[in-house]
C-alpha cells in the first residue's frame, strides 16, 4: 500500500495512523527474491569461510565482492543507466538486512556500496558518474571512504589533510593521514576529505589508487570484524585532477554528513540481519542443550531471554522499514515536484535524519543486547571460539562506534529536532506549551475508548507528552546553552528513541490485526506490549533523571507529578506474554517473526 507523505521528526508531535506505515510483511515478490539471493549467497559463499575471512586470506574478500557484484548485489539501488537495478530505498535496506548476517563480509560490502559509492552517485557530475559508478556497481573497482584522522574522529570537520592546487592549476596535491579506513587494503577508489588552504569546511575528492602518492600502514588488530580490512592511509603529494573534486569546494563536510545519514539507517538494517541469525542459533542451542534432564529452552529464565531478544529485534525492524518507506515516499514527492533524482535521494534521507539517527542507535544497542544474551544462552560454549556466539559478540560492538558514535547520534537526535523547530519546520513549542498547560489542569480520569489498541495508543500519546514536557522545560531553563547540557540531552534522546520504536512496533501489530486478522496479530501484539511496557519504565527513568538535574522547588514537584501521570499504565503481565513469544520461537526452532 502506498503511504502518505509524512514529515521527518513529526512523530514526536503527531499520531501516525497504522495505514501510513510500511511493514516488512508488505515487501513484494521481487524484493523477497532479491533478499533470498543475498541469503543464498551468504550460505554458499561466506558463512562456510568465516575463519578464512577473519584471517584475511589473500584476495578472498575481493573475490567475494567480485562474486556479489556478478550477482548484482552491489548495484541494487544504483540507476540502470549506470549498471544497477534502480530499486527503491527500502529494497536496498532489505539487502543490507539480508547481508547483515555476513560478519566482516557485510562490513566490506556496506562500506563499498554505501560510503564508498554513494558520494559519487549523489554528488558526482555526469562525467564522474559515468566513469566510476558502473565499475563500482559491478565490483570491478572497490571503494573506501577516508574521513577520519588521528585527531579528527567525531569532530570530523577538524581534519588536517590538505589539498593544495599545483602551479599549473591542473591538480590538487593531497597530503595527510587518514585512520580506520575500511576496505583500504584492496580499494581502487578512495573518497578523500581534505581542506583547501584555510577553508572552514572540507572538500571531497575521488582518488584512484593509481594516482600514486598513497601508502598504508599494516592492517589494524581489532576486537572484531577481523576479516574487514582497516588501515591507516597516508597521502604524500597525491596528485588529484581538479576534475575529480566532488561537488564544490567546501562542500565536503555536507557530503560526509549526508552520506552518513544513509549509512546510519543501513547500519540499522544490517544489525537486523545479524540479530535474526544470532537468535535462530540461540533458539536451536536452547532446544538441544540438556541440563537437569531438560532442554534449557524449558526454563523460564531462558525463555525470558529468547522472547526479549525477539521482541527487541521485531521492534527495531518495525521502525527501520517504517522510516525506509517514509524516505521512499518523500523521494517520490520530491521527484513529482520536479527535483532531480540525485538531489531528491539526498533530500529525502535528510528529511528523516532524526529517524536515521534513532535507528542507528537503537538497532546497534539491540544487536549488542542480542549477542550478549546469545553468549549467555550458550553458557561456556558462548565463550568458546569454536562456537558461533564468540564471533557474533566481538563483531557486534563496532556498530556503536562507527557511522557516528551513539553518543554523537543521541546528541544529533535532539539537536536536529530543535533546529527544525527553530526554523519553523516542526511545531515543537506549541505542543510543549499545551502539555505544560495540561499539567495545571485537573487530570482527565481516562474514560478509555473501547477500541482495539486504544489503551496502548493512549500510552504512546502520554509518553510523547512526557518527552515534550521535559524537552520544553529544558529549553526554557537552558535556552541557548542547552547544547552543553549533554546529560540532559541524552535523557531526552532516550525518551524520543523509545517512543519512536515503541510506536513503530505497535503500529505494525495494529496493521497486521487489520490486514491479516486477530489470530495473526496475537504475537505481534504481545511483542508490541512487552516493548511498550519496558519503554514506559525507560521513559520514566530518563525523565526523572533529567528533571532532577535541572528542576527546582514547586516547579520540579509539579513536573514530577506530570511525568508520573504520563508514564502511568494499567498492569500488564509481561511474563505471560514473553512465555507465548518464546513458545513460538521454540516450536519453530528459529527466529520466525
Ligand atoms: C573498525 C572501524 C572502521 C572504521 N571505518 C571507517 C571508514 O571506513 N572511514 C572513516 O572515515 N572512518 C572510519 N572509522 C572511524 C569511525 O567513524 C570513528 O572511530 C568514529 O567516528 C569515532 O571517532 P574516534 O574514534 O576518533 O572517537 P572520538 O571522537 O575520539 O570519541 C571518543 C569518545 O568520545 C565521545 N565523544 C566525542 N565527541 C563527543 C561529544 N561532543 N559529546 C559527547 N561525547 C563525545 C565518543 O562518543 C566516544 O565515546 C572506523 C572505525 C573503526 C573502529
PDB file of C-alpha atoms and ligand atoms in Angstrom, residues 111 115 145-150 152-155 179-183 222 225 230 398 401-408 411 486 490, ligand 1:
ATOM      1  CA  UNK A 111      31.358   0.261   3.078  1.00  0.00           C
ATOM      2  CA  UNK A 115      30.053   5.375   1.995  1.00  0.00           C
ATOM      3  CA  UNK A 145      35.817   6.401   2.407  1.00  0.00           C
ATOM      4  CA  UNK A 146      38.551   8.430   4.074  1.00  0.00           C
ATOM      5  CA  UNK A 147      37.159  10.905   6.567  1.00  0.00           C
ATOM      6  CA  UNK A 148      38.567  10.039   9.999  1.00  0.00           C
ATOM      7  CA  UNK A 149      42.050  11.173  11.044  1.00  0.00           C
ATOM      8  CA  UNK A 150      44.069  10.523  14.209  1.00  0.00           C
ATOM      9  CA  UNK A 152      39.611  14.183  13.849  1.00  0.00           C
ATOM     10  CA  UNK A 153      37.095  11.472  14.758  1.00  0.00           C
ATOM     11  CA  UNK A 154      33.692  12.626  15.971  1.00  0.00           C
ATOM     12  CA  UNK A 155      34.848  16.160  15.173  1.00  0.00           C
ATOM     13  CA  UNK A 179      42.755   6.433  10.031  1.00  0.00           C
ATOM     14  CA  UNK A 180      40.442   3.412  10.425  1.00  0.00           C
ATOM     15  CA  UNK A 181      39.729   3.182   6.718  1.00  0.00           C
ATOM     16  CA  UNK A 182      37.510   0.214   5.898  1.00  0.00           C
ATOM     17  CA  UNK A 183      38.421  -1.673   2.674  1.00  0.00           C
ATOM     18  CA  UNK A 222      40.866  -5.287  16.055  1.00  0.00           C
ATOM     19  CA  UNK A 225      35.237  -7.753  12.277  1.00  0.00           C
ATOM     20  CA  UNK A 230      41.059  -1.485   8.247  1.00  0.00           C
ATOM     21  CA  UNK A 398      31.771  -1.787  16.333  1.00  0.00           C
ATOM     22  CA  UNK A 401      31.233   3.334  17.292  1.00  0.00           C
ATOM     23  CA  UNK A 402      31.272   3.890  13.550  1.00  0.00           C
ATOM     24  CA  UNK A 403      28.854   5.923  11.402  1.00  0.00           C
ATOM     25  CA  UNK A 404      28.896   8.460  14.251  1.00  0.00           C
ATOM     26  CA  UNK A 405      29.207   7.122  17.810  1.00  0.00           C
ATOM     27  CA  UNK A 406      25.965   6.509  19.662  1.00  0.00           C
ATOM     28  CA  UNK A 407      26.686   9.489  21.905  1.00  0.00           C
ATOM     29  CA  UNK A 408      27.085  11.785  18.903  1.00  0.00           C
ATOM     30  CA  UNK A 411      23.047  14.460  20.614  1.00  0.00           C
ATOM     31  CA  UNK A 486      24.761  16.677  27.366  1.00  0.00           C
ATOM     32  CA  UNK A 490      20.979  12.050  26.395  1.00  0.00           C
TER      33      UNK A 490
HETATM   34  C1  LIG B   1      36.676  -0.771  12.572  1.00  0.00           C
HETATM   35  C2  LIG B   1      36.470   0.654  12.212  1.00  0.00           C
HETATM   36  C3  LIG B   1      36.154   1.000  10.903  1.00  0.00           C
HETATM   37  C4  LIG B   1      36.006   2.346  10.550  1.00  0.00           C
HETATM   38  N1  LIG B   1      35.809   2.673   9.223  1.00  0.00           N
HETATM   39  C5  LIG B   1      35.904   3.981   8.851  1.00  0.00           C
HETATM   40  C6  LIG B   1      35.932   4.339   7.456  1.00  0.00           C
HETATM   41  O1  LIG B   1      35.806   3.486   6.567  1.00  0.00           O
HETATM   42  N2  LIG B   1      36.098   5.646   7.144  1.00  0.00           N
HETATM   43  C7  LIG B   1      36.232   6.625   8.084  1.00  0.00           C
HETATM   44  O2  LIG B   1      36.384   7.782   7.732  1.00  0.00           O
HETATM   45  N3  LIG B   1      36.199   6.316   9.413  1.00  0.00           N
HETATM   46  C8  LIG B   1      36.050   5.023   9.809  1.00  0.00           C
HETATM   47  N4  LIG B   1      36.057   4.697  11.147  1.00  0.00           N
HETATM   48  C9  LIG B   1      36.205   5.753  12.138  1.00  0.00           C
HETATM   49  C10 LIG B   1      34.974   5.941  12.985  1.00  0.00           C
HETATM   50  O3  LIG B   1      33.974   6.563  12.240  1.00  0.00           O
HETATM   51  C11 LIG B   1      35.409   6.744  14.235  1.00  0.00           C
HETATM   52  O4  LIG B   1      36.143   5.839  15.034  1.00  0.00           O
HETATM   53  C12 LIG B   1      34.252   7.316  14.995  1.00  0.00           C
HETATM   54  O5  LIG B   1      33.642   8.330  14.254  1.00  0.00           O
HETATM   55  C13 LIG B   1      34.683   7.892  16.340  1.00  0.00           C
HETATM   56  O6  LIG B   1      35.806   8.707  16.225  1.00  0.00           O
HETATM   57  P1  LIG B   1      37.061   8.463  17.196  1.00  0.00           P
HETATM   58  O7  LIG B   1      37.427   7.031  17.088  1.00  0.00           O
HETATM   59  O8  LIG B   1      38.083   9.462  16.892  1.00  0.00           O
HETATM   60  O9  LIG B   1      36.490   8.687  18.640  1.00  0.00           O
HETATM   61  P2  LIG B   1      36.383  10.102  19.399  1.00  0.00           P
HETATM   62  O10 LIG B   1      35.715  11.087  18.541  1.00  0.00           O
HETATM   63  O11 LIG B   1      37.691  10.432  19.973  1.00  0.00           O
HETATM   64  O12 LIG B   1      35.391   9.706  20.569  1.00  0.00           O
HETATM   65  C14 LIG B   1      35.800   9.068  21.777  1.00  0.00           C
HETATM   66  C15 LIG B   1      34.606   9.033  22.726  1.00  0.00           C
HETATM   67  O13 LIG B   1      34.190  10.384  22.996  1.00  0.00           O
HETATM   68  C16 LIG B   1      32.843  10.545  22.662  1.00  0.00           C
HETATM   69  N5  LIG B   1      32.628  11.899  22.159  1.00  0.00           N
HETATM   70  C17 LIG B   1      33.285  12.554  21.175  1.00  0.00           C
HETATM   71  N6  LIG B   1      32.783  13.777  20.996  1.00  0.00           N
HETATM   72  C18 LIG B   1      31.777  13.913  21.872  1.00  0.00           C
HETATM   73  C19 LIG B   1      30.858  14.930  22.190  1.00  0.00           C
HETATM   74  N7  LIG B   1      30.817  16.091  21.534  1.00  0.00           N
HETATM   75  N8  LIG B   1      29.969  14.719  23.182  1.00  0.00           N
HETATM   76  C20 LIG B   1      29.941  13.549  23.837  1.00  0.00           C
HETATM   77  N9  LIG B   1      30.776  12.545  23.586  1.00  0.00           N
HETATM   78  C21 LIG B   1      31.676  12.712  22.611  1.00  0.00           C
HETATM   79  C22 LIG B   1      32.545   9.492  21.622  1.00  0.00           C
HETATM   80  O14 LIG B   1      31.168   9.190  21.578  1.00  0.00           O
HETATM   81  C23 LIG B   1      33.387   8.341  22.119  1.00  0.00           C
HETATM   82  O15 LIG B   1      32.699   7.648  23.124  1.00  0.00           O
HETATM   83  C24 LIG B   1      36.129   3.348  11.527  1.00  0.00           C
HETATM   84  C25 LIG B   1      36.406   2.993  12.842  1.00  0.00           C
HETATM   85  C26 LIG B   1      36.585   1.685  13.198  1.00  0.00           C
HETATM   86  C27 LIG B   1      36.936   1.346  14.614  1.00  0.00           C
END
